[in-house]
Amino acid sequence: MLRIPAILFAVLSLAVAARSQDVCIDVCQPVEPVCPSGQRASGMPGCWGCCHTIPLD
């Protein structure tokens, strides 16, 4: 009974791993993430989130 969900989970995990640069879980992280050039972390000290593109004004 658990084989189908386990296989589905494995396939989805591989798909997510292939696109890991696009994946972000917005939860509070105590340490500010290092973001690529042109991006910055959302949040504030003690509760950092994902890296997002800096909007051009």
C-alpha positions as a Python dict, from the first residue, in 0.01 Angstrom:
ca = {
    (1, 'M'): (0, 0, 0),
    (2, 'L'): (286, 239, 75),
    (3, 'R'): (481, 158, -241),
    (4, 'I'): (296, 398, -471),
    (5, 'P'): (329, 702, -239),
    (6, 'A'): (695, 615, -178),
    (7, 'I'): (766, 589, -550),
    (8, 'L'): (576, 912, -618),
    (9, 'F'): (772, 1088, -343),
    (10, 'A'): (1101, 963, -490),
    (11, 'V'): (1011, 1083, -839),
    (12, 'L'): (899, 1424, -713),
    (13, 'S'): (1215, 1454, -502),
    (14, 'L'): (1428, 1397, -811),
    (15, 'A'): (1229, 1655, -1004),
    (16, 'V'): (1276, 1909, -726),
    (17, 'A'): (1647, 1831, -702),
    (18, 'A'): (1683, 1896, -1074),
    (19, 'R'): (1532, 2242, -1026),
    (20, 'S'): (1680, 2313, -682),
    (21, 'Q'): (1784, 2664, -781),
    (22, 'D'): (1414, 2746, -820),
    (23, 'V'): (1304, 2597, -488),
    (24, 'C'): (1268, 2799, -171),
    (25, 'I'): (1079, 2732, 147),
    (26, 'D'): (979, 3056, 317),
    (27, 'V'): (1042, 2974, 681),
    (28, 'C'): (1234, 3172, 942),
    (29, 'Q'): (1604, 3095, 936),
    (30, 'P'): (1819, 3241, 1216),
    (31, 'V'): (2114, 3303, 982),
    (32, 'E'): (2087, 3530, 676),
    (33, 'P'): (2140, 3325, 358),
    (34, 'V'): (2415, 3415, 112),
    (35, 'C'): (2232, 3531, -200),
    (36, 'P'): (2362, 3546, -557),
    (37, 'S'): (2453, 3881, -710),
    (38, 'G'): (2142, 4088, -781),
    (39, 'Q'): (1939, 3921, -506),
    (40, 'R'): (1882, 3979, -135),
    (41, 'A'): (1728, 3780, 146),
    (42, 'S'): (1376, 3857, 259),
    (43, 'G'): (1303, 3895, 627),
    (44, 'M'): (1492, 4056, 912),
    (45, 'P'): (1758, 3966, 1168),
    (46, 'G'): (1656, 3645, 1343),
    (47, 'C'): (1397, 3553, 1079),
    (48, 'W'): (1546, 3535, 729),
    (49, 'G'): (1363, 3394, 429),
    (50, 'C'): (1447, 3327, 66),
    (51, 'C'): (1667, 3518, -176),
    (52, 'H'): (1470, 3738, -414),
    (53, 'T'): (1567, 3952, -710),
    (54, 'I'): (1627, 4315, -619),
    (55, 'P'): (1367, 4519, -811),
    (56, 'L'): (1499, 4789, -1043),
    (57, 'D'): (1342, 5126, -967),
}
